[in-house]
Amino acid sequence: MKTIIHLFFMILGVYISGLNAQNTGYVLVIHGGAGTITSERYLPAKQAEYNQALTDALGAGEEILAAGGSALDAVVAAIQLMEANPLFNSGKGAVFNAEGRNELDASIMDGKSGKAGAVAGVTTIKSPVEAARRVMDSSAHVLLAGRGAEDFALRQGLDIVDPSYFYTDESWQEYLNVKERMEREGRKGTVGAVALDKAGNLAAATSTGGMVFKKYGRIGDSPIIGAGTYADNKSCAVSCTGHGEYFIRNVVAYDVAARMLYLGESLKQASDYIVNNKLAAQNAAGGLIAVDKDGNIAMPFNTPGMFRGYVTEGKPIQVLMFR
Ligand code: ASP
Protein backbone atom coordinates (compact mmCIF):
# COMPACT_ATOMS: atom_id res chain seq x y z
CA MET A 1 0.00 0.00 0.00
CA LYS A 2 2.83 2.35 1.03
CA THR A 3 4.53 1.76 -2.34
CA ILE A 4 1.30 2.55 -4.19
CA ILE A 5 0.91 5.82 -2.28
CA HIS A 6 4.56 6.64 -3.01
CA LEU A 7 4.06 5.89 -6.66
CA PHE A 8 0.93 8.07 -6.74
CA PHE A 9 2.81 11.07 -5.27
CA MET A 10 5.74 10.49 -7.62
CA ILE A 11 3.46 10.55 -10.66
CA LEU A 12 1.66 13.63 -9.29
CA GLY A 13 5.04 15.31 -8.73
CA VAL A 14 6.16 14.63 -12.28
CA TYR A 15 2.83 15.95 -13.57
CA ILE A 16 3.04 19.17 -11.54
CA SER A 17 6.67 19.85 -12.46
CA GLY A 18 5.66 19.27 -16.07
CA LEU A 19 3.11 22.03 -15.67
CA ASN A 20 5.67 24.36 -14.13
CA ALA A 21 8.35 23.71 -16.73
CA GLN A 22 6.43 25.83 -19.17
CA ASN A 23 6.10 24.68 -22.68
CA THR A 24 4.51 27.78 -24.09
CA GLY A 25 4.26 28.61 -27.73
CA TYR A 26 6.47 31.54 -28.66
CA VAL A 27 5.25 35.06 -29.38
CA LEU A 28 7.06 38.04 -30.92
CA VAL A 29 5.58 41.52 -31.24
CA ILE A 30 7.36 44.51 -32.79
CA HIS A 31 6.66 48.19 -33.40
CA GLY A 32 8.17 50.70 -35.76
CA GLY A 33 6.81 53.80 -34.04
CA ALA A 34 3.47 55.53 -33.59
CA GLY A 35 2.44 58.81 -35.17
CA THR A 36 0.53 60.37 -38.03
CA ILE A 37 0.52 57.11 -39.92
CA THR A 38 -2.42 57.28 -42.32
CA SER A 39 -3.12 55.89 -45.78
CA GLU A 40 -3.15 59.45 -47.18
CA ARG A 41 0.34 60.01 -45.98
CA TYR A 42 1.78 56.57 -46.64
CA LEU A 43 0.89 55.67 -50.21
CA PRO A 44 0.75 52.02 -51.34
CA ALA A 45 4.39 51.88 -52.49
CA LYS A 46 5.59 53.16 -49.10
CA GLN A 47 3.17 50.86 -47.29
CA ALA A 48 4.68 47.93 -49.17
CA GLU A 49 8.18 48.96 -48.06
CA TYR A 50 7.10 49.09 -44.42
CA ASN A 51 5.24 45.84 -44.78
CA GLN A 52 8.37 44.14 -46.05
CA ALA A 53 10.60 45.68 -43.38
CA LEU A 54 8.30 44.66 -40.52
CA THR A 55 7.81 41.19 -41.99
CA ASP A 56 11.59 40.73 -42.30
CA ALA A 57 12.15 41.84 -38.70
CA LEU A 58 9.47 39.45 -37.43
CA GLY A 59 10.93 36.68 -39.57
CA ALA A 60 14.43 37.22 -38.13
CA GLY A 61 13.14 37.03 -34.56
CA GLU A 62 10.83 34.12 -35.28
CA GLU A 63 13.67 32.04 -36.71
CA ILE A 64 15.39 32.25 -33.33
CA LEU A 65 12.27 31.52 -31.28
CA ALA A 66 11.20 28.62 -33.47
CA ALA A 67 14.62 27.00 -33.01
CA GLY A 68 14.14 27.21 -29.24
CA GLY A 69 16.29 30.35 -28.89
CA SER A 70 15.76 32.97 -26.22
CA ALA A 71 13.35 35.90 -26.18
CA LEU A 72 16.40 38.14 -25.63
CA ASP A 73 18.13 36.98 -28.81
CA ALA A 74 14.85 37.32 -30.72
CA VAL A 75 14.16 40.93 -29.73
CA VAL A 76 17.75 41.92 -30.55
CA ALA A 77 17.60 40.23 -33.97
CA ALA A 78 14.28 41.88 -34.85
CA ILE A 79 15.45 45.31 -33.76
CA GLN A 80 18.83 45.08 -35.49
CA LEU A 81 17.12 44.64 -38.85
CA MET A 82 15.04 47.73 -38.20
CA GLU A 83 18.07 49.70 -36.95
CA ALA A 84 19.79 48.97 -40.25
CA ASN A 85 16.73 50.07 -42.23
CA PRO A 86 16.41 53.83 -42.89
CA LEU A 87 12.61 53.56 -42.86
CA PHE A 88 12.71 53.73 -39.07
CA ASN A 89 13.88 56.23 -36.50
CA SER A 90 16.64 54.09 -35.06
CA GLY A 91 20.18 53.37 -36.16
CA LYS A 92 20.61 54.30 -39.83
CA GLY A 93 18.08 56.95 -40.78
CA ALA A 94 17.50 58.14 -37.22
CA VAL A 95 16.16 61.68 -36.85
CA PHE A 96 18.46 64.64 -36.24
CA ASN A 97 18.56 66.71 -33.09
CA ALA A 98 18.34 70.51 -33.12
CA GLU A 99 22.05 70.72 -33.86
CA GLY A 100 21.77 68.47 -36.90
CA ARG A 101 23.32 65.40 -35.22
CA ASN A 102 22.04 61.87 -34.60
CA GLU A 103 22.00 60.91 -30.93
CA LEU A 104 20.72 57.40 -30.34
CA ASP A 105 19.14 55.69 -27.34
CA ALA A 106 18.35 52.00 -26.73
CA SER A 107 17.56 49.60 -23.94
CA ILE A 108 16.85 45.95 -23.25
CA MET A 109 15.47 43.97 -20.33
CA ASP A 110 15.46 40.26 -19.48
CA GLY A 111 12.23 39.18 -17.81
CA LYS A 112 13.86 36.07 -16.37
CA SER A 113 16.79 37.59 -14.46
CA GLY A 114 15.44 41.13 -14.10
CA LYS A 115 18.71 42.40 -15.57
CA ALA A 116 18.67 45.37 -17.93
CA GLY A 117 21.03 47.44 -20.07
CA ALA A 118 20.81 50.73 -21.94
CA VAL A 119 22.81 53.33 -23.84
CA ALA A 120 21.84 56.96 -24.34
CA GLY A 121 23.03 59.81 -26.52
CA VAL A 122 25.44 57.69 -28.54
CA THR A 123 26.67 58.85 -31.93
CA THR A 124 28.99 56.16 -33.28
CA ILE A 125 27.60 52.76 -32.26
CA LYS A 126 26.15 51.02 -35.32
CA SER A 127 23.66 48.93 -33.35
CA PRO A 128 22.61 50.70 -30.14
CA VAL A 129 20.45 47.73 -29.08
CA GLU A 130 23.47 45.45 -29.22
CA ALA A 131 25.40 47.92 -27.05
CA ALA A 132 22.49 47.91 -24.58
CA ARG A 133 22.70 44.13 -24.46
CA ARG A 134 26.45 44.33 -23.73
CA VAL A 135 25.86 46.83 -20.92
CA MET A 136 23.42 44.30 -19.43
CA ASP A 137 25.61 41.22 -19.95
CA SER A 138 29.13 42.56 -19.57
CA SER A 139 29.09 45.57 -17.25
CA ALA A 140 28.10 46.24 -13.67
CA HIS A 141 25.77 49.04 -14.80
CA VAL A 142 22.34 49.53 -16.34
CA LEU A 143 22.73 52.77 -18.35
CA LEU A 144 25.82 54.21 -20.04
CA ALA A 145 25.64 57.54 -21.85
CA GLY A 146 27.60 59.40 -24.52
CA ARG A 147 31.36 58.91 -24.78
CA GLY A 148 31.48 56.41 -21.94
CA ALA A 149 29.00 54.19 -23.75
CA GLU A 150 30.93 54.55 -27.03
CA ASP A 151 34.26 53.65 -25.39
CA PHE A 152 32.61 50.65 -23.74
CA ALA A 153 31.15 49.46 -27.07
CA LEU A 154 34.53 49.84 -28.75
CA ARG A 155 36.18 47.75 -26.04
CA GLN A 156 33.43 45.16 -26.44
CA GLY A 157 34.38 44.83 -30.10
CA LEU A 158 31.09 46.20 -31.46
CA ASP A 159 30.91 47.88 -34.86
CA ILE A 160 31.82 51.56 -34.54
CA VAL A 161 30.89 53.84 -37.42
CA ASP A 162 31.46 57.45 -38.39
CA PRO A 163 28.43 59.53 -37.37
CA SER A 164 27.75 60.07 -41.09
CA TYR A 165 26.64 56.39 -41.26
CA PHE A 166 23.33 57.37 -39.68
CA TYR A 167 22.73 60.16 -42.20
CA THR A 168 20.06 59.79 -44.83
CA ASP A 169 18.86 62.47 -47.20
CA GLU A 170 15.31 61.85 -46.06
CA SER A 171 16.06 62.44 -42.39
CA TRP A 172 18.16 65.49 -43.22
CA GLN A 173 15.34 66.92 -45.31
CA GLU A 174 12.97 66.27 -42.44
CA TYR A 175 15.35 68.09 -40.13
CA LEU A 176 15.44 71.08 -42.47
CA ASN A 177 11.66 71.09 -42.78
CA VAL A 178 11.15 70.86 -39.06
CA LYS A 179 13.78 73.47 -38.44
CA GLU A 180 11.87 75.74 -40.73
CA ARG A 181 8.46 74.97 -39.32
CA MET A 182 9.49 74.03 -35.79
CA GLU A 183 6.94 71.31 -35.54
CA ARG A 184 7.13 67.60 -35.01
CA GLU A 185 4.96 66.48 -37.90
CA GLY A 186 6.24 63.68 -40.06
CA ARG A 187 8.61 62.12 -37.59
CA LYS A 188 9.64 58.53 -38.20
CA GLY A 189 9.14 55.75 -35.74
CA THR A 190 11.23 54.35 -32.98
CA VAL A 191 11.54 50.55 -33.05
CA GLY A 192 10.78 48.01 -30.36
CA ALA A 193 10.26 44.31 -29.80
CA VAL A 194 8.88 42.08 -27.07
CA ALA A 195 8.99 38.31 -27.02
CA LEU A 196 7.98 35.22 -25.12
CA ASP A 197 10.17 32.22 -25.86
CA LYS A 198 9.39 28.51 -25.70
CA ALA A 199 10.87 28.29 -22.20
CA GLY A 200 8.37 30.90 -20.98
CA ASN A 201 10.89 33.75 -20.68
CA LEU A 202 9.99 37.32 -21.60
CA ALA A 203 12.22 40.07 -23.02
CA ALA A 204 11.73 43.62 -24.28
CA ALA A 205 13.95 46.07 -26.16
CA THR A 206 13.62 49.51 -27.75
CA SER A 207 15.91 51.58 -30.01
CA THR A 208 15.47 55.14 -31.23
CA GLY A 209 16.94 58.35 -32.55
CA GLY A 210 14.60 60.17 -30.16
CA MET A 211 12.35 63.09 -31.00
CA VAL A 212 13.25 65.01 -34.13
CA PHE A 213 14.80 68.40 -33.35
CA LYS A 214 15.35 67.43 -29.73
CA LYS A 215 17.68 69.51 -27.66
CA TYR A 216 21.33 68.42 -27.68
CA GLY A 217 21.76 65.97 -24.79
CA ARG A 218 18.05 65.23 -24.43
CA ILE A 219 17.31 61.66 -23.44
CA GLY A 220 13.84 60.19 -23.92
CA ASP A 221 12.01 57.21 -22.46
CA SER A 222 13.47 54.58 -24.79
CA PRO A 223 16.69 53.92 -22.81
CA ILE A 224 14.95 54.32 -19.45
CA ILE A 225 14.05 50.97 -17.89
CA GLY A 226 10.50 51.14 -16.60
CA ALA A 227 9.58 54.07 -18.87
CA GLY A 228 10.18 52.89 -22.46
CA THR A 229 11.13 49.27 -21.84
CA TYR A 230 10.28 46.69 -19.18
CA ALA A 231 10.13 42.91 -18.83
CA ASP A 232 9.32 40.62 -15.93
CA ASN A 233 8.51 36.92 -16.26
CA LYS A 234 5.84 37.35 -13.57
CA SER A 235 3.78 39.73 -15.68
CA CYS A 236 4.71 41.00 -19.14
CA ALA A 237 7.24 42.57 -21.53
CA VAL A 238 6.60 46.10 -22.86
CA SER A 239 8.21 48.44 -25.43
CA CYS A 240 6.87 51.99 -25.87
CA THR A 241 6.90 54.65 -28.56
CA GLY A 242 5.70 58.22 -28.46
CA HIS A 243 6.36 61.53 -26.73
CA GLY A 244 9.09 60.32 -24.38
CA GLU A 245 8.81 63.00 -21.71
CA TYR A 246 5.28 61.77 -20.88
CA PHE A 247 6.36 58.15 -20.96
CA ILE A 248 9.09 58.91 -18.43
CA ARG A 249 6.81 60.89 -16.11
CA ASN A 250 4.18 58.17 -16.22
CA VAL A 251 6.69 55.30 -15.95
CA VAL A 252 4.57 53.70 -18.64
CA ALA A 253 6.21 50.33 -19.29
CA TYR A 254 6.45 49.48 -15.61
CA ASP A 255 2.93 50.76 -14.99
CA VAL A 256 1.53 48.10 -17.34
CA ALA A 257 3.24 45.36 -15.32
CA ALA A 258 2.31 46.96 -11.98
CA ARG A 259 -1.37 47.24 -12.88
CA MET A 260 -1.39 43.56 -13.78
CA LEU A 261 0.35 42.51 -10.58
CA TYR A 262 -1.27 44.87 -8.08
CA LEU A 263 -4.71 45.38 -9.58
CA GLY A 264 -5.09 42.01 -11.22
CA GLU A 265 -5.83 43.64 -14.58
CA SER A 266 -5.35 41.75 -17.82
CA LEU A 267 -2.60 42.89 -20.21
CA LYS A 268 -5.23 44.42 -22.45
CA GLN A 269 -7.01 46.28 -19.63
CA ALA A 270 -3.75 47.65 -18.21
CA SER A 271 -2.24 48.80 -21.49
CA ASP A 272 -5.50 50.18 -22.92
CA TYR A 273 -6.10 52.20 -19.77
CA ILE A 274 -2.61 53.70 -19.79
CA VAL A 275 -2.52 54.59 -23.50
CA ASN A 276 -6.12 55.58 -24.13
CA ASN A 277 -7.07 57.08 -20.76
CA LYS A 278 -4.06 58.13 -18.75
CA LEU A 279 -1.77 59.30 -21.57
CA ALA A 280 -4.58 60.52 -23.81
CA ALA A 281 -5.87 62.73 -20.96
CA GLN A 282 -2.44 64.39 -20.90
CA ASN A 283 -2.38 64.80 -24.70
CA ALA A 284 0.57 62.44 -24.69
CA ALA A 285 0.80 60.86 -28.12
CA GLY A 286 2.08 57.33 -28.51
CA GLY A 287 1.53 53.65 -28.07
CA LEU A 288 3.11 50.44 -26.88
CA ILE A 289 3.46 46.77 -27.65
CA ALA A 290 3.28 44.10 -24.98
CA VAL A 291 3.13 40.36 -24.46
CA ASP A 292 2.28 38.72 -21.15
CA LYS A 293 3.56 35.50 -19.60
CA ASP A 294 0.63 33.57 -21.09
CA GLY A 295 1.29 34.84 -24.61
CA ASN A 296 -1.49 37.45 -24.77
CA ILE A 297 -0.64 40.42 -26.97
CA ALA A 298 -1.61 44.11 -26.69
CA MET A 299 -0.70 46.90 -29.16
CA PRO A 300 -2.69 50.03 -28.14
CA PHE A 301 -1.90 53.50 -29.53
CA ASN A 302 -3.65 56.88 -29.36
CA THR A 303 -2.18 58.26 -32.60
CA PRO A 304 -3.67 57.82 -36.11
CA GLY A 305 -1.40 54.82 -36.66
CA MET A 306 1.47 52.71 -35.39
CA PHE A 307 3.76 50.44 -37.42
CA ARG A 308 3.38 47.08 -35.74
CA GLY A 309 3.29 43.35 -36.25
CA TYR A 310 3.36 40.03 -34.48
CA VAL A 311 3.91 36.35 -34.98
CA THR A 312 2.86 33.42 -32.82
CA GLU A 313 3.91 29.80 -33.09
CA GLY A 314 2.42 28.03 -36.09
CA LYS A 315 0.62 31.10 -37.46
CA PRO A 316 1.56 33.49 -40.26
CA ILE A 317 3.19 36.88 -39.63
CA GLN A 318 0.73 39.78 -39.21
CA VAL A 319 1.67 43.38 -40.04
CA LEU A 320 -0.49 46.46 -39.42
CA MET A 321 -0.05 50.21 -39.77
CA PHE A 322 -3.29 52.11 -39.50
CA ARG A 323 -6.14 52.09 -37.06
N1 ASP B 1 9.82 57.71 -27.42
C1 ASP B 1 10.88 58.24 -28.23
C2 ASP B 1 11.53 59.39 -27.48
O1 ASP B 1 10.84 60.17 -26.88
C3 ASP B 1 10.41 58.74 -29.55
C4 ASP B 1 9.43 57.88 -30.30
O2 ASP B 1 9.05 56.82 -29.82
O3 ASP B 1 9.04 58.26 -31.41
O4 ASP B 1 12.72 59.54 -27.58
PDB file of C-alpha atoms and ligand atoms in Angstrom, residues 33-34 89 105 187-190 208-211 218-222 240-245 247, ligand 1:
ATOM      1  CA  GLY A  33       6.813  53.795 -34.039  1.00  0.00           C
ATOM      2  CA  ALA A  34       3.474  55.528 -33.587  1.00  0.00           C
ATOM      3  CA  ASN A  89      13.883  56.234 -36.504  1.00  0.00           C
ATOM      4  CA  ASP A 105      19.142  55.685 -27.336  1.00  0.00           C
ATOM      5  CA  ARG A 187       8.609  62.115 -37.591  1.00  0.00           C
ATOM      6  CA  LYS A 188       9.639  58.533 -38.198  1.00  0.00           C
ATOM      7  CA  GLY A 189       9.142  55.748 -35.741  1.00  0.00           C
ATOM      8  CA  THR A 190      11.225  54.354 -32.980  1.00  0.00           C
ATOM      9  CA  THR A 208      15.472  55.144 -31.233  1.00  0.00           C
ATOM     10  CA  GLY A 209      16.943  58.349 -32.551  1.00  0.00           C
ATOM     11  CA  GLY A 210      14.601  60.170 -30.158  1.00  0.00           C
ATOM     12  CA  MET A 211      12.348  63.086 -30.998  1.00  0.00           C
ATOM     13  CA  ARG A 218      18.053  65.230 -24.431  1.00  0.00           C
ATOM     14  CA  ILE A 219      17.305  61.655 -23.436  1.00  0.00           C
ATOM     15  CA  GLY A 220      13.841  60.186 -23.915  1.00  0.00           C
ATOM     16  CA  ASP A 221      12.006  57.210 -22.462  1.00  0.00           C
ATOM     17  CA  SER A 222      13.468  54.577 -24.791  1.00  0.00           C
ATOM     18  CA  CYS A 240       6.869  51.985 -25.873  1.00  0.00           C
ATOM     19  CA  THR A 241       6.901  54.646 -28.561  1.00  0.00           C
ATOM     20  CA  GLY A 242       5.695  58.218 -28.459  1.00  0.00           C
ATOM     21  CA  HIS A 243       6.361  61.532 -26.729  1.00  0.00           C
ATOM     22  CA  GLY A 244       9.086  60.325 -24.383  1.00  0.00           C
ATOM     23  CA  GLU A 245       8.810  62.997 -21.706  1.00  0.00           C
ATOM     24  CA  PHE A 247       6.359  58.145 -20.957  1.00  0.00           C
TER      25      PHE A 247
HETATM   26  N1  ASP B   1       9.822  57.709 -27.420  1.00  0.00           N
HETATM   27  C1  ASP B   1      10.877  58.245 -28.233  1.00  0.00           C
HETATM   28  C2  ASP B   1      11.530  59.385 -27.483  1.00  0.00           C
HETATM   29  O1  ASP B   1      10.837  60.174 -26.881  1.00  0.00           O
HETATM   30  C3  ASP B   1      10.411  58.743 -29.549  1.00  0.00           C
HETATM   31  C4  ASP B   1       9.433  57.876 -30.300  1.00  0.00           C
HETATM   32  O2  ASP B   1       9.051  56.822 -29.822  1.00  0.00           O
HETATM   33  O3  ASP B   1       9.043  58.260 -31.405  1.00  0.00           O
HETATM   34  O4  ASP B   1      12.725  59.543 -27.584  1.00  0.00           O
END
